[in-house]
């Protein structure tokens, strides 16, 4: 049963009471319709007694919906001090369930918030089909949502931060185009670097769309709400950074043969040899385009590229736009080798999980 909040001024009145005119510079677009904020909490699957971190609560529309859904603890991270008094008002109404962190979410380690909380819901093994009773939720400015999702995907890949507790689901809003890219299947115009980075470590799903007209003030674009459930086993066995670098270069020339982008990973004297080697080893056609590569092919290419980076110290640091870069100098740098592949407690179901994921998620 949903927990009732004591009577509160309507959201619209809250905005007037606390003089919360949206700041354009912070891309503040508020959700004032509680039907929509409740739908976000419902699609995030917040249940009674769950623990939630909300990023960018602003005047608190989603915050109210999360509290109503029965979260027994809600920590909100808000950068703009103007929202602190109305959030305090909400926290008082919520009893002892809500805690306010006046911080920049890009600099906040959300995994630390509950570190010393003895009553925290139990951690759940990454290979369990169950998810911990915890959530991360946010309707953020578009310019913050993109760097934040990269930070969170990286943290998931290392099972660190809040993901030390298990496969905590994440529900965030994005401008519709970005939401489509995150969830894009193969061979679509929306397929991009972020599709691969999101899909190798999570199963992202656009749970619904919100028309721009539902926000105050109205943004130029519509919005997609995406729920990310971390995969039991990532589909690529390299570090996040190696896959990210490969994807960045491969998607650099989207309309051209994949060979053109891939060669930018290597210094000119090695590009033909190492690119040929990788294409042959991975049985990838160099004349295909990046959007036609499946996750399994990205997995093979990333693992092959990782192996080349180990064989040629400094290669991982190579940046083709920097004319000063040469492998001899780069190999002397302290981080000349790629970050190691994260190793976690092994599970006998690992291969099965991976095969299951590839078969059942039509992204390859
Ligand atoms: N969640 C509210 C809603 O749906 O009505 C507000 C949405 S508004 C688009 C984004 C909110 O995120 C604002 O309250 C803004 O101050 C906050 N915000 C922006 N950048 C932030 C950051 N780096 N860390 C934490 N909060 C941030």
Short mmCIF file of C-alpha atoms and ligand atoms in Angstrom, two decimals:
data_model
loop_
_atom_site.label_atom_id
_atom_site.label_comp_id
_atom_site.label_asym_id
_atom_site.label_seq_id
_atom_site.Cartn_x
_atom_site.Cartn_y
_atom_site.Cartn_z
CA UNK A 1 0.00 0.00 0.00
CA UNK A 2 1.33 3.45 -0.93
CA UNK A 3 2.39 5.55 2.05
CA UNK A 4 0.47 8.78 2.32
CA UNK A 5 2.33 12.04 2.76
CA UNK A 6 0.63 14.59 5.03
CA UNK A 7 -1.14 17.34 3.05
CA UNK A 8 1.37 19.47 1.15
CA UNK A 9 0.94 22.54 -1.03
CA UNK A 10 0.45 21.52 -4.68
CA UNK A 11 3.69 21.46 -6.67
CA UNK A 12 2.64 24.57 -8.58
CA UNK A 13 2.07 26.45 -5.29
CA UNK A 14 5.42 25.18 -4.00
CA UNK A 15 7.14 26.85 -6.96
CA UNK A 16 5.45 30.18 -6.12
CA UNK A 17 5.95 29.87 -2.35
CA UNK A 18 9.68 29.32 -2.73
CA UNK A 19 10.09 31.56 -5.83
CA UNK A 20 11.63 28.77 -7.87
CA UNK A 21 11.80 30.31 -11.30
CA UNK A 22 13.61 27.80 -13.54
CA UNK A 23 17.18 28.81 -14.37
CA UNK A 24 17.82 28.48 -18.09
CA UNK A 25 21.57 28.13 -17.53
CA UNK A 26 20.93 24.95 -15.47
CA UNK A 27 18.39 23.68 -18.09
CA UNK A 28 15.79 23.37 -15.38
CA UNK A 29 12.53 21.97 -16.74
CA UNK A 30 10.19 20.83 -14.01
CA UNK A 31 7.69 18.01 -14.12
CA UNK A 32 4.56 19.42 -12.51
CA UNK A 33 2.12 16.63 -13.38
CA UNK A 34 2.03 14.10 -10.55
CA UNK A 35 0.53 11.48 -12.91
CA UNK A 36 3.81 11.54 -14.83
CA UNK A 37 6.07 11.62 -11.79
CA UNK A 38 4.12 8.66 -10.35
CA UNK A 39 4.55 6.84 -13.64
CA UNK A 40 8.34 7.35 -13.39
CA UNK A 41 8.38 5.87 -9.85
CA UNK A 42 6.18 2.98 -11.03
CA UNK A 43 8.28 2.22 -14.12
CA UNK A 44 11.43 2.39 -11.97
CA UNK A 45 9.66 -0.35 -9.94
CA UNK A 46 10.03 1.40 -6.58
CA UNK A 47 8.34 -0.72 -3.92
CA UNK A 48 7.57 -0.33 -0.25
CA UNK A 49 10.71 -0.32 1.93
CA UNK A 50 13.07 0.17 -1.03
CA UNK A 51 15.97 2.61 -0.71
CA UNK A 52 16.36 5.25 -3.40
CA UNK A 53 18.87 7.90 -4.48
CA UNK A 54 17.29 10.66 -6.53
CA UNK A 55 19.54 12.91 -8.58
CA UNK A 56 18.38 16.49 -9.24
CA UNK A 57 15.06 16.53 -7.32
CA UNK A 58 14.44 20.25 -7.99
CA UNK A 59 11.02 21.23 -6.58
CA UNK A 60 10.36 17.57 -5.74
CA UNK A 61 7.71 16.17 -8.12
CA UNK A 62 9.47 12.80 -8.58
CA UNK A 63 10.58 12.97 -4.93
CA UNK A 64 6.95 13.01 -3.78
CA UNK A 65 6.12 10.09 -6.08
CA UNK A 66 9.03 8.02 -4.71
CA UNK A 67 7.93 8.73 -1.13
CA UNK A 68 4.33 7.88 -1.98
CA UNK A 69 5.48 4.59 -3.52
CA UNK A 70 6.69 3.66 -0.04
CA UNK A 71 10.50 4.05 -0.20
CA UNK A 72 11.69 3.72 3.38
CA UNK A 73 14.76 5.84 2.65
CA UNK A 74 15.27 8.49 -0.01
CA UNK A 75 18.50 10.44 -0.46
CA UNK A 76 18.31 13.37 -2.86
CA UNK A 77 21.35 15.04 -4.46
CA UNK A 78 20.64 18.63 -5.56
CA UNK A 79 23.18 21.24 -6.71
CA UNK A 80 20.99 24.37 -6.60
CA UNK A 81 20.66 25.87 -3.12
CA UNK A 82 17.28 27.47 -3.99
CA UNK A 83 15.72 24.00 -3.82
CA UNK A 84 17.02 23.16 -0.36
CA UNK A 85 14.21 24.92 1.65
CA UNK A 86 11.36 23.29 -0.34
CA UNK A 87 13.15 19.93 -0.11
CA UNK A 88 13.47 20.44 3.66
CA UNK A 89 9.75 21.11 3.75
CA UNK A 90 9.21 17.78 1.96
CA UNK A 91 11.69 15.98 4.25
CA UNK A 92 9.78 17.17 7.32
CA UNK A 93 6.54 15.87 5.82
CA UNK A 94 8.24 12.54 5.04
CA UNK A 95 9.19 11.89 8.68
CA UNK A 96 12.65 10.40 8.91
CA UNK A 97 12.68 8.87 5.45
CA UNK A 98 14.31 11.63 3.39
CA UNK A 99 17.86 13.04 3.45
CA UNK A 100 19.16 15.99 1.43
CA UNK A 101 22.66 16.24 -0.04
CA UNK A 102 23.44 19.69 -1.36
CA UNK A 103 26.06 18.54 -3.85
CA UNK A 104 27.04 18.20 -7.49
CA UNK A 105 25.97 14.72 -8.64
CA UNK A 106 28.94 14.54 -11.02
CA UNK A 107 31.26 14.74 -7.98
CA UNK A 108 29.17 12.69 -5.55
CA UNK A 109 30.01 9.07 -4.86
CA UNK A 110 26.48 7.84 -4.35
CA UNK A 111 27.86 4.50 -3.17
CA UNK A 112 29.24 6.27 -0.06
CA UNK A 113 25.86 7.67 1.02
CA UNK A 114 24.70 4.39 2.59
CA UNK A 115 28.15 2.99 3.43
CA UNK A 116 27.70 3.23 7.18
CA UNK A 117 23.99 2.53 7.33
CA UNK A 118 23.48 -0.75 9.22
CA UNK A 119 19.82 -1.05 8.13
CA UNK A 120 20.67 -0.86 4.42
CA UNK A 121 18.84 -3.49 2.32
CA UNK A 122 20.98 -6.58 1.82
CA UNK A 123 23.48 -6.72 -1.03
CA UNK A 124 22.57 -9.20 -3.75
CA UNK A 125 25.11 -11.26 -5.70
CA UNK A 126 25.58 -10.01 -9.27
CA UNK A 127 24.77 -13.46 -10.64
CA UNK A 128 21.50 -13.71 -8.76
CA UNK A 129 18.37 -13.13 -10.84
CA UNK A 130 17.22 -10.81 -8.03
CA UNK A 131 18.01 -7.13 -7.81
CA UNK A 132 18.80 -5.32 -4.54
CA UNK A 133 15.91 -3.30 -3.07
CA UNK A 134 17.62 -0.10 -4.17
CA UNK A 135 17.23 2.35 -7.06
CA UNK A 136 18.88 5.36 -8.64
CA UNK A 137 16.41 7.73 -10.31
CA UNK A 138 16.71 11.17 -11.90
CA UNK A 139 15.26 13.71 -14.26
CA UNK A 140 18.35 15.77 -14.97
CA UNK A 141 19.35 18.57 -17.30
CA UNK A 142 20.31 17.03 -20.65
CA UNK A 143 23.90 18.30 -20.41
CA UNK A 144 24.36 16.49 -17.07
CA UNK A 145 22.52 13.25 -17.96
CA UNK A 146 25.10 12.30 -20.62
CA UNK A 147 28.30 12.57 -18.53
CA UNK A 148 26.45 11.05 -15.57
CA UNK A 149 25.34 7.97 -17.49
CA UNK A 150 28.94 7.39 -18.65
CA UNK A 151 30.14 7.68 -15.03
CA UNK A 152 27.45 5.25 -13.83
CA UNK A 153 28.05 2.73 -16.64
CA UNK A 154 31.76 2.76 -15.77
CA UNK A 155 30.97 2.23 -12.07
CA UNK A 156 28.67 -0.69 -12.99
CA UNK A 157 31.40 -2.27 -15.10
CA UNK A 158 33.68 -2.22 -12.04
CA UNK A 159 30.84 -3.18 -9.67
CA UNK A 160 31.79 -0.18 -7.54
CA UNK A 161 29.98 2.80 -6.03
CA UNK A 162 26.35 1.90 -5.41
CA UNK A 163 26.86 -1.15 -7.65
CA UNK A 164 29.01 -2.75 -4.93
CA UNK A 165 25.61 -3.75 -3.48
CA UNK A 166 24.53 -5.64 -6.62
CA UNK A 167 22.69 -4.91 -9.85
CA UNK A 168 20.97 -1.71 -8.67
CA UNK A 169 18.61 -0.55 -11.45
CA UNK A 170 18.97 2.99 -12.76
CA UNK A 171 16.13 5.06 -14.24
CA UNK A 172 17.02 8.35 -15.92
CA UNK A 173 15.43 10.76 -18.38
CA UNK A 174 17.18 11.85 -21.58
CA UNK A 175 16.24 13.93 -24.55
CA UNK A 176 14.43 11.52 -26.82
CA UNK A 177 17.23 11.29 -29.40
CA UNK A 178 19.74 10.25 -26.73
CA UNK A 179 17.28 7.76 -25.20
CA UNK A 180 16.87 6.18 -28.65
CA UNK A 181 20.65 5.98 -29.10
CA UNK A 182 21.09 4.32 -25.72
CA UNK A 183 18.59 1.59 -26.66
CA UNK A 184 19.34 1.45 -30.39
CA UNK A 185 19.37 -1.93 -32.15
CA UNK A 186 21.94 -2.80 -34.81
CA UNK A 187 21.77 -1.20 -38.28
CA UNK A 188 19.71 1.82 -37.20
CA UNK A 189 20.69 5.44 -37.69
CA UNK A 190 20.51 5.85 -33.93
CA UNK A 191 23.24 3.22 -33.35
CA UNK A 192 26.28 4.91 -31.82
CA UNK A 193 29.09 4.63 -29.30
CA UNK A 194 26.70 5.12 -26.39
CA UNK A 195 24.49 2.22 -27.63
CA UNK A 196 27.40 -0.18 -27.27
CA UNK A 197 28.62 1.24 -23.96
CA UNK A 198 25.12 1.04 -22.45
CA UNK A 199 24.17 -2.34 -23.88
CA UNK A 200 27.32 -4.31 -23.08
CA UNK A 201 26.94 -3.72 -19.34
CA UNK A 202 23.16 -3.23 -18.99
CA UNK A 203 19.87 -4.05 -20.63
CA UNK A 204 18.50 -0.58 -21.29
CA UNK A 205 14.79 -0.15 -22.02
CA UNK A 206 12.91 3.01 -22.92
CA UNK A 207 9.97 2.58 -20.58
CA UNK A 208 7.96 5.57 -21.87
CA UNK A 209 8.21 8.91 -23.57
CA UNK A 210 7.18 12.30 -22.18
CA UNK A 211 6.07 15.11 -24.44
CA UNK A 212 8.05 18.33 -23.98
CA UNK A 213 4.70 20.02 -23.25
CA UNK A 214 4.56 18.23 -19.86
CA UNK A 215 7.54 20.25 -18.56
CA UNK A 216 7.62 23.79 -17.19
CA UNK A 217 9.13 25.63 -18.96
CA UNK A 218 8.68 23.52 -22.09
CA UNK A 219 12.00 22.26 -23.54
CA UNK A 220 12.56 22.17 -27.32
CA UNK A 221 12.51 18.37 -27.36
CA UNK A 222 10.56 15.38 -26.10
CA UNK A 223 12.01 13.14 -23.43
CA UNK A 224 12.60 9.39 -23.08
CA UNK A 225 12.66 7.61 -19.70
CA UNK A 226 15.22 4.79 -19.76
CA UNK A 227 15.56 2.04 -17.18
CA UNK A 228 18.93 0.28 -17.11
CA UNK A 229 19.24 -3.11 -15.45
CA UNK A 230 22.89 -4.16 -15.11
CA UNK A 231 23.69 -7.46 -16.81
CA UNK A 232 24.81 -10.39 -14.70
CA UNK A 233 27.87 -10.67 -16.94
CA UNK A 234 29.04 -7.87 -19.24
CA UNK A 235 29.05 -8.88 -22.91
CA UNK A 236 32.61 -7.61 -23.49
CA UNK A 237 35.61 -8.90 -21.57
CA UNK A 238 37.83 -5.83 -21.53
CA UNK A 239 37.93 -2.84 -19.24
CA UNK A 240 35.31 -0.13 -19.89
CA UNK A 241 38.09 2.21 -21.07
CA UNK A 242 39.37 -0.14 -23.80
CA UNK A 243 35.88 -0.67 -25.24
CA UNK A 244 35.14 3.04 -24.99
CA UNK A 245 38.28 3.95 -26.94
CA UNK A 246 37.59 1.36 -29.61
CA UNK A 247 33.96 2.52 -30.00
CA UNK A 248 34.95 6.18 -30.13
CA UNK A 249 37.30 5.57 -33.06
CA UNK A 250 35.10 3.03 -34.86
CA UNK A 251 32.07 5.36 -34.76
CA UNK A 252 34.18 8.37 -35.74
CA UNK A 253 33.38 7.94 -39.43
CA UNK A 254 29.82 6.60 -39.31
CA UNK A 255 29.17 6.71 -43.06
CA UNK A 256 32.56 5.27 -44.09
CA UNK A 257 34.00 1.76 -44.02
CA UNK A 258 34.75 0.67 -40.47
CA UNK A 259 38.38 0.21 -41.50
CA UNK A 260 38.87 3.99 -41.74
CA UNK A 261 37.87 4.61 -38.13
CA UNK A 262 39.63 1.56 -36.75
CA UNK A 263 42.96 2.56 -38.30
CA UNK A 264 42.95 5.76 -36.23
CA UNK A 265 43.71 3.54 -33.23
CA UNK A 266 47.24 2.96 -34.56
CA UNK A 267 50.28 5.03 -35.50
CA UNK A 268 50.72 5.24 -39.31
CA UNK A 269 53.65 2.78 -39.40
CA UNK A 270 51.53 0.04 -37.76
CA UNK A 271 48.00 0.82 -38.95
CA UNK A 272 47.84 -1.60 -41.91
CA UNK A 273 49.45 -4.50 -40.08
CA UNK A 274 47.47 -4.20 -36.84
CA UNK A 275 44.12 -3.33 -38.44
CA UNK A 276 44.42 -6.30 -40.88
CA UNK A 277 45.36 -8.59 -38.03
CA UNK A 278 42.32 -7.52 -36.01
CA UNK A 279 39.84 -7.82 -38.88
CA UNK A 280 41.13 -11.32 -39.76
CA UNK A 281 41.20 -12.54 -36.20
CA UNK A 282 37.67 -11.28 -35.51
CA UNK A 283 36.34 -12.22 -38.96
CA UNK A 284 34.96 -8.71 -39.40
CA UNK A 285 34.50 -7.29 -42.90
CA UNK A 286 36.59 -4.08 -43.07
CA UNK A 287 34.14 -2.63 -45.61
CA UNK A 288 31.12 -2.80 -43.36
CA UNK A 289 29.94 0.28 -41.42
CA UNK A 290 30.07 0.74 -37.67
CA UNK A 291 26.29 0.70 -37.23
CA UNK A 292 26.17 -2.82 -38.73
CA UNK A 293 28.51 -4.33 -36.13
CA UNK A 294 26.86 -6.45 -33.43
CA UNK A 295 27.86 -6.49 -29.79
CA UNK A 296 29.64 -9.84 -30.29
CA UNK A 297 31.81 -8.23 -32.97
CA UNK A 298 32.57 -5.27 -30.72
CA UNK A 299 33.47 -7.81 -28.03
CA UNK A 300 35.91 -9.61 -30.37
CA UNK A 301 37.42 -6.37 -31.66
CA UNK A 302 37.85 -4.94 -28.14
CA UNK A 303 39.44 -8.13 -26.82
CA UNK A 304 41.79 -8.27 -29.85
CA UNK A 305 42.66 -4.59 -29.50
CA UNK A 306 43.31 -5.06 -25.77
CA UNK A 307 45.74 -7.86 -26.59
CA UNK A 308 47.52 -5.61 -29.14
CA UNK A 309 47.76 -2.84 -26.51
CA UNK A 310 49.49 -5.29 -24.15
CA UNK A 311 51.86 -6.43 -26.93
CA UNK A 312 52.66 -2.80 -27.90
CA UNK A 313 52.99 -0.79 -24.65
CA UNK A 314 51.90 2.81 -25.23
CA UNK A 315 49.38 1.88 -27.95
CA UNK A 316 46.45 2.38 -25.59
CA UNK A 317 47.58 5.99 -25.00
CA UNK A 318 48.03 6.71 -28.70
CA UNK A 319 45.91 9.60 -29.99
CA UNK A 320 46.03 10.06 -33.76
CA UNK A 321 45.23 13.78 -33.47
CA UNK A 322 48.40 14.39 -31.45
CA UNK A 323 51.27 14.66 -33.91
CA UNK A 324 53.85 14.37 -31.07
CA UNK A 325 52.64 10.89 -30.15
CA UNK A 326 54.95 7.97 -30.86
CA UNK A 327 54.93 4.54 -29.24
CA UNK A 328 58.49 4.72 -28.00
CA UNK A 329 57.72 7.74 -25.82
CA UNK A 330 54.25 6.59 -24.86
CA UNK A 331 55.59 3.20 -23.73
CA UNK A 332 57.54 4.99 -20.96
CA UNK A 333 54.38 6.51 -19.47
CA UNK A 334 53.22 4.94 -16.18
CA UNK A 335 49.84 3.97 -17.72
CA UNK A 336 51.29 2.61 -20.97
CA UNK A 337 49.28 -0.60 -20.65
CA UNK A 338 45.47 -0.65 -20.79
CA UNK A 339 43.50 -0.88 -17.54
CA UNK A 340 43.19 -4.58 -16.65
CA UNK A 341 40.01 -6.51 -17.28
CA UNK A 342 37.96 -6.36 -14.07
CA UNK A 343 37.86 -9.73 -12.36
CA UNK A 344 34.99 -10.63 -10.06
CA UNK A 345 34.06 -13.71 -8.14
CA UNK A 346 33.60 -16.34 -10.83
CA UNK A 347 30.33 -18.13 -11.30
CA UNK A 348 29.71 -21.43 -13.01
CA UNK A 349 26.75 -19.88 -14.84
CA UNK A 350 28.86 -17.17 -16.44
CA UNK A 351 28.99 -18.65 -19.95
CA UNK A 352 25.36 -19.60 -19.83
CA UNK A 353 24.41 -16.07 -18.77
CA UNK A 354 26.38 -14.56 -21.60
CA UNK A 355 24.85 -16.84 -24.19
CA UNK A 356 21.45 -16.25 -22.73
CA UNK A 357 21.87 -12.50 -22.91
CA UNK A 358 23.04 -12.51 -26.53
CA UNK A 359 20.23 -14.79 -27.64
CA UNK A 360 17.47 -12.98 -25.81
CA UNK A 361 18.40 -9.36 -26.32
CA UNK A 362 17.97 -8.46 -29.97
CA UNK A 363 20.83 -6.04 -30.15
CA UNK A 364 23.48 -7.99 -31.97
N1 LIG B 1 13.62 16.41 -10.98
C1 LIG B 1 12.89 17.67 -11.05
C2 LIG B 1 11.63 17.51 -11.87
O1 LIG B 1 11.51 16.47 -12.53
O2 LIG B 1 10.82 18.41 -11.85
C3 LIG B 1 13.80 18.78 -11.61
C4 LIG B 1 14.26 18.54 -12.99
S1 LIG B 1 15.36 19.78 -13.63
C5 LIG B 1 15.40 19.26 -15.31
C6 LIG B 1 16.95 19.19 -13.13
C7 LIG B 1 17.33 19.36 -11.68
O3 LIG B 1 18.66 18.85 -11.53
C8 LIG B 1 17.34 20.78 -11.17
O4 LIG B 1 16.79 20.79 -9.89
C9 LIG B 1 18.83 21.13 -11.13
O5 LIG B 1 19.16 22.13 -10.18
C10 LIG B 1 19.44 19.79 -10.76
N2 LIG B 1 20.85 19.66 -11.17
C11 LIG B 1 21.45 20.15 -12.27
N3 LIG B 1 22.74 19.80 -12.31
C12 LIG B 1 22.96 19.05 -11.21
C13 LIG B 1 24.10 18.40 -10.69
N4 LIG B 1 25.27 18.44 -11.31
N5 LIG B 1 23.99 17.73 -9.53
C14 LIG B 1 22.79 17.67 -8.88
N6 LIG B 1 21.67 18.28 -9.33
C15 LIG B 1 21.75 18.96 -10.48
#
